[in-house]
Short mmCIF file of C-alpha atoms and ligand atoms in Angstrom, two decimals:
data_model
loop_
_atom_site.label_atom_id
_atom_site.label_comp_id
_atom_site.label_asym_id
_atom_site.label_seq_id
_atom_site.Cartn_x
_atom_site.Cartn_y
_atom_site.Cartn_z
CA MET A 1 -96.78 -25.86 82.86
CA ARG A 2 -98.47 -24.53 79.76
CA LYS A 3 -96.79 -23.23 76.67
CA GLN A 4 -97.59 -19.63 75.72
CA ILE A 5 -97.94 -19.22 71.97
CA ILE A 6 -98.19 -15.92 70.11
CA ALA A 7 -99.09 -16.45 66.46
CA ALA A 8 -99.33 -14.03 63.54
CA ASN A 9 -102.13 -14.73 61.08
CA TRP A 10 -101.45 -12.53 58.08
CA LYS A 11 -104.50 -13.77 56.14
CA MET A 12 -104.34 -12.70 52.46
CA ASN A 13 -101.70 -10.05 53.07
CA LYS A 14 -98.03 -9.67 52.10
CA ASP A 15 -96.26 -10.93 49.00
CA VAL A 16 -92.82 -12.55 49.03
CA ASN A 17 -90.89 -9.27 49.27
CA GLU A 18 -93.08 -7.92 52.04
CA THR A 19 -92.64 -11.20 53.89
CA SER A 20 -88.85 -10.86 53.76
CA GLU A 21 -89.02 -7.24 54.92
CA PHE A 22 -91.22 -8.19 57.86
CA ILE A 23 -89.00 -11.05 58.98
CA TYR A 24 -85.84 -8.94 58.91
CA ALA A 25 -87.58 -6.16 60.82
CA PHE A 26 -89.17 -8.53 63.35
CA GLN A 27 -85.91 -10.33 64.06
CA ASN A 28 -84.35 -6.93 64.64
CA GLU A 29 -87.12 -5.95 67.08
CA MET A 30 -86.67 -9.22 68.95
CA LYS A 31 -82.89 -9.04 69.30
CA GLY A 32 -81.94 -9.75 72.92
CA VAL A 33 -85.56 -10.25 74.01
CA VAL A 34 -86.09 -13.13 76.42
CA THR A 35 -89.56 -14.62 76.21
CA ALA A 36 -91.14 -17.85 77.34
CA ALA A 37 -93.59 -17.61 74.43
CA GLU A 38 -93.34 -19.62 71.26
CA VAL A 39 -93.72 -17.30 68.28
CA VAL A 40 -95.42 -18.58 65.14
CA ILE A 41 -95.66 -16.68 61.84
CA CYS A 42 -98.36 -17.74 59.38
CA PRO A 43 -97.85 -16.05 55.99
CA PRO A 44 -99.90 -16.86 52.88
CA PHE A 45 -98.97 -20.10 51.08
CA ILE A 46 -96.86 -18.33 48.44
CA ALA A 47 -94.50 -16.93 51.06
CA LEU A 48 -94.00 -20.06 53.17
CA ASP A 49 -90.82 -21.05 51.38
CA THR A 50 -89.21 -17.61 51.73
CA ALA A 51 -90.29 -17.33 55.35
CA PHE A 52 -88.89 -20.76 56.13
CA GLU A 53 -85.49 -19.86 54.68
CA LEU A 54 -85.35 -16.59 56.61
CA LEU A 55 -86.47 -18.15 59.89
CA GLN A 56 -83.84 -20.89 59.77
CA GLY A 57 -81.72 -20.75 62.91
CA SER A 58 -84.22 -18.50 64.73
CA PRO A 59 -86.54 -19.64 67.53
CA PHE A 60 -89.59 -18.55 65.52
CA LYS A 61 -91.80 -21.18 63.96
CA LEU A 62 -93.56 -21.23 60.61
CA GLY A 63 -97.29 -21.88 60.26
CA ALA A 64 -99.76 -22.13 57.37
CA GLN A 65 -103.29 -20.74 57.39
CA ASN A 66 -105.19 -23.68 55.93
CA LEU A 67 -104.88 -27.14 54.39
CA HIS A 68 -107.00 -29.68 52.53
CA PHE A 69 -108.00 -32.86 54.34
CA GLU A 70 -107.24 -35.23 51.46
CA GLU A 71 -103.79 -36.69 50.95
CA ASP A 72 -103.57 -35.60 47.29
CA GLY A 73 -105.63 -35.69 44.07
CA ALA A 74 -107.93 -33.61 41.90
CA PHE A 75 -108.53 -30.62 44.17
CA THR A 76 -107.47 -27.66 42.06
CA GLY A 77 -105.97 -24.86 44.04
CA GLU A 78 -105.75 -26.79 47.29
CA ILE A 79 -102.69 -27.57 49.45
CA SER A 80 -102.13 -30.81 51.35
CA ALA A 81 -100.64 -31.42 54.76
CA ARG A 82 -97.66 -33.17 53.19
CA MET A 83 -96.99 -30.16 50.97
CA LEU A 84 -96.99 -27.88 54.00
CA LYS A 85 -94.56 -30.18 55.78
CA SER A 86 -92.27 -30.14 52.77
CA LEU A 87 -92.14 -26.33 53.00
CA GLY A 88 -91.07 -26.49 56.63
CA ALA A 89 -94.41 -25.58 58.21
CA HIS A 90 -94.61 -26.53 61.86
CA TYR A 91 -98.16 -25.34 62.55
CA VAL A 92 -101.36 -24.96 60.58
CA ILE A 93 -104.42 -22.88 61.44
CA VAL A 94 -107.64 -24.87 61.07
CA GLY A 95 -111.24 -23.69 61.16
CA HIS A 96 -110.63 -19.94 61.21
CA SER A 97 -114.01 -18.18 61.28
CA GLU A 98 -113.29 -16.59 57.88
CA ARG A 99 -112.90 -20.09 56.44
CA ARG A 100 -116.10 -21.22 58.14
CA GLN A 101 -117.98 -18.09 57.04
CA TYR A 102 -116.72 -17.45 53.49
CA PHE A 103 -115.60 -20.90 52.37
CA GLY A 104 -118.31 -23.07 53.87
CA GLU A 105 -116.15 -25.00 56.31
CA THR A 106 -118.42 -27.03 58.53
CA ASP A 107 -117.55 -28.65 61.85
CA GLU A 108 -117.22 -31.91 59.91
CA ILE A 109 -114.68 -30.48 57.46
CA VAL A 110 -112.77 -28.85 60.31
CA ALA A 111 -112.59 -32.20 62.11
CA LYS A 112 -111.21 -33.90 58.99
CA LYS A 113 -108.58 -31.19 58.60
CA VAL A 114 -107.52 -31.49 62.24
CA LYS A 115 -107.02 -35.25 61.86
CA LYS A 116 -105.14 -34.91 58.59
CA ALA A 117 -102.81 -32.24 59.93
CA LEU A 118 -102.02 -34.21 63.08
CA SER A 119 -101.40 -37.39 61.11
CA ALA A 120 -98.88 -35.46 58.97
CA ASP A 121 -97.09 -34.31 62.12
CA LEU A 122 -98.25 -30.71 61.86
CA LYS A 123 -99.31 -28.89 65.00
CA VAL A 124 -102.83 -27.51 64.80
CA ILE A 125 -104.16 -24.12 65.86
CA LEU A 126 -107.90 -24.85 65.99
CA CYS A 127 -110.09 -21.75 65.91
CA VAL A 128 -113.46 -21.66 67.63
CA GLY A 129 -115.72 -18.76 68.53
CA GLU A 130 -119.24 -17.43 68.52
CA SER A 131 -120.89 -14.72 66.40
CA LEU A 132 -122.35 -11.58 67.93
CA ALA A 133 -125.89 -12.92 67.44
CA GLU A 134 -124.90 -16.10 69.29
CA ARG A 135 -123.36 -14.13 72.17
CA ASP A 136 -126.37 -11.84 72.38
CA GLY A 137 -128.63 -14.88 72.19
CA GLY A 138 -126.88 -16.39 75.21
CA VAL A 139 -125.63 -19.47 73.35
CA THR A 140 -121.87 -18.80 73.41
CA GLU A 141 -121.09 -21.88 75.51
CA LYS A 142 -123.35 -24.08 73.42
CA VAL A 143 -121.53 -22.99 70.24
CA LEU A 144 -118.07 -23.44 71.75
CA GLU A 145 -118.99 -26.86 73.10
CA ARG A 146 -120.31 -27.96 69.70
CA GLN A 147 -117.22 -26.72 67.85
CA VAL A 148 -114.74 -28.20 70.33
CA LYS A 149 -116.51 -31.55 70.57
CA ALA A 150 -116.78 -31.89 66.79
CA ALA A 151 -113.13 -31.00 66.13
CA LEU A 152 -111.66 -33.12 68.91
CA ALA A 153 -113.89 -36.20 68.52
CA GLY A 154 -111.78 -39.35 68.39
CA LEU A 155 -108.48 -37.66 69.25
CA THR A 156 -106.19 -39.25 71.80
CA GLU A 157 -104.54 -37.48 74.71
CA GLN A 158 -101.26 -37.81 72.84
CA GLN A 159 -102.69 -36.09 69.75
CA LEU A 160 -104.09 -33.31 71.91
CA ALA A 161 -100.53 -32.45 72.90
CA SER A 162 -99.99 -31.26 69.31
CA LEU A 163 -103.09 -29.09 69.28
CA VAL A 164 -103.71 -25.52 70.39
CA ILE A 165 -107.16 -23.96 70.59
CA ALA A 166 -107.65 -20.31 69.65
CA TYR A 167 -110.79 -18.76 71.12
CA GLU A 168 -111.76 -16.12 68.59
CA PRO A 169 -115.13 -14.44 69.09
CA ILE A 170 -116.17 -13.50 65.55
CA TRP A 171 -117.45 -10.09 66.67
CA ALA A 172 -113.94 -9.23 67.88
CA ILE A 173 -112.05 -10.22 64.73
CA GLY A 174 -110.83 -7.25 62.73
CA THR A 175 -113.36 -4.97 64.41
CA GLY A 176 -111.09 -3.24 66.90
CA ARG A 177 -113.45 -4.43 69.63
CA ASN A 178 -111.68 -7.06 71.70
CA ALA A 179 -113.35 -9.32 74.24
CA THR A 180 -112.86 -8.03 77.76
CA PRO A 181 -110.24 -9.95 79.72
CA GLN A 182 -113.06 -11.43 81.81
CA GLN A 183 -115.05 -12.52 78.73
CA ALA A 184 -111.93 -14.16 77.35
CA GLN A 185 -111.12 -15.83 80.67
CA ASP A 186 -114.67 -17.19 81.03
CA ALA A 187 -114.70 -18.62 77.51
CA HIS A 188 -111.24 -20.15 77.93
CA ALA A 189 -112.18 -21.75 81.25
CA PHE A 190 -115.28 -23.18 79.60
CA ILE A 191 -113.28 -24.58 76.67
CA ARG A 192 -110.81 -26.13 79.11
CA LYS A 193 -113.67 -27.73 81.05
CA THR A 194 -115.13 -29.10 77.81
CA VAL A 195 -111.81 -30.63 76.82
CA ALA A 196 -111.43 -32.08 80.32
CA GLY A 197 -114.78 -33.81 79.85
CA MET A 198 -113.50 -35.42 76.65
CA LEU A 199 -109.87 -36.21 77.36
CA GLY A 200 -109.39 -35.76 81.09
CA GLU A 201 -108.19 -33.06 83.47
CA HIS A 202 -104.51 -33.78 82.91
CA ALA A 203 -104.67 -33.25 79.16
CA SER A 204 -106.87 -30.19 79.38
CA ALA A 205 -104.70 -28.54 82.06
CA ALA A 206 -101.75 -28.73 79.65
CA LEU A 207 -103.67 -27.39 76.64
CA THR A 208 -102.61 -24.01 75.28
CA ILE A 209 -105.67 -21.82 74.64
CA GLN A 210 -104.93 -18.62 72.74
CA TYR A 211 -107.20 -15.61 72.56
CA GLY A 212 -107.76 -13.94 69.18
CA GLY A 213 -109.78 -10.88 68.23
CA SER A 214 -108.37 -7.34 67.95
CA VAL A 215 -105.31 -8.09 70.09
CA LYS A 216 -102.96 -5.12 69.93
CA PRO A 217 -100.04 -3.78 71.96
CA GLU A 218 -102.44 -1.67 74.06
CA ASN A 219 -104.58 -4.57 75.30
CA ALA A 220 -102.18 -7.52 75.14
CA VAL A 221 -100.79 -7.37 78.69
CA GLU A 222 -104.21 -7.49 80.30
CA LEU A 223 -105.56 -10.23 78.05
CA LEU A 224 -102.43 -12.37 78.31
CA SER A 225 -102.35 -12.15 82.10
CA GLN A 226 -105.64 -14.03 82.49
CA PRO A 227 -105.02 -17.45 84.07
CA ASP A 228 -106.51 -19.46 81.19
CA VAL A 229 -105.25 -17.25 78.36
CA ASP A 230 -102.06 -18.84 77.07
CA GLY A 231 -101.15 -16.61 74.20
CA ALA A 232 -102.72 -14.85 71.26
CA LEU A 233 -103.61 -15.34 67.63
CA VAL A 234 -103.09 -11.94 66.07
CA GLY A 235 -104.42 -10.70 62.74
CA GLY A 236 -104.21 -6.98 61.91
CA ALA A 237 -101.64 -6.09 64.56
CA SER A 238 -99.28 -8.82 63.32
CA LEU A 239 -98.77 -7.12 59.96
CA LYS A 240 -96.29 -4.61 61.36
CA ALA A 241 -93.10 -5.96 62.88
CA ASP A 242 -92.98 -3.44 65.72
CA SER A 243 -96.56 -3.97 66.87
CA PHE A 244 -96.28 -7.76 66.67
CA ALA A 245 -92.99 -7.64 68.61
CA LYS A 246 -94.68 -5.49 71.28
CA ILE A 247 -97.41 -8.12 71.65
CA VAL A 248 -94.83 -10.89 71.96
CA LYS A 249 -93.03 -8.86 74.62
CA SER A 250 -96.34 -8.54 76.52
CA SER A 251 -96.48 -12.27 77.09
CA PRO A 252 -95.78 -13.12 80.74
CA LYS A 253 -92.22 -14.35 81.29
CA GLU A 254 -93.44 -16.78 83.90
CA ILE A 255 -95.95 -19.30 82.71
CA PRO A 256 -98.89 -19.49 85.14
CA THR A 257 -99.28 -22.93 86.67
CA ALA A 258 -102.16 -24.88 85.23
CA HIS A 259 -105.07 -25.26 87.61
C1 PEP B 1 -107.63 -13.37 63.34
O1 PEP B 1 -107.98 -13.23 62.20
O2 PEP B 1 -107.28 -14.49 63.74
C2 PEP B 1 -107.64 -12.21 64.20
C3 PEP B 1 -107.63 -12.41 65.48
O3 PEP B 1 -107.70 -10.97 63.58
P1 PEP B 1 -107.57 -9.53 64.30
O4 PEP B 1 -106.42 -9.61 65.28
O5 PEP B 1 -107.29 -8.58 63.18
O6 PEP B 1 -108.85 -9.27 65.00
#
């Protein structure tokens, strides 16, 4: 049985007040809703504390959007895994394409961040995905394989249990153009096969693989019903409580059996 996870990645949006407003509104939208999905909210660093307080006693988990791979030291402006833990973060997003693209995060840096987060007992949402040029050039699988192998190198099966992969084709992020359900399914099946080759069928069958890239209430049901799509990482459509709640409600109640 695989866990379905629906996560909100707010990116550099919402201050502390807006975070509070969202959480009140979202909890209201979710009143009485039964879902098998785990819901994760990833506000900017400055709002983690507020979000944690407001989420206390709710089933919703708190996530951060980034971390530094060092324990502590002279890294002005950076945030460590231990700091995130102390704010009540449960998850951390690692290797988002915006971090790779605008902040120079290489596969090597991403791998260090994954290890650091796991060693600090944070669950990792590892983002992978190809650019449009890579898809058009027919190298999608090559790119995904490289990213997955680099990030997971040296991990144990036990560590993999604390990791989620988000397949996020870069051409679908923030563009309004989502991958088709079949494109998502094919990429997810390939990622699962790649992980199976590294850590075995058993571990890979249990791995949650989220889809991310222009998920919205209108396309969520179809995407989330694909056999290897185990949830969503949502950017733009997670900024409004009602649209994020609609996406959470689109998650299948029954978790498809791993194959
Ligand atoms: C994201 O940034 O992780 C994302 C999927 O964004 P959007 O939903 O806006 O495409």
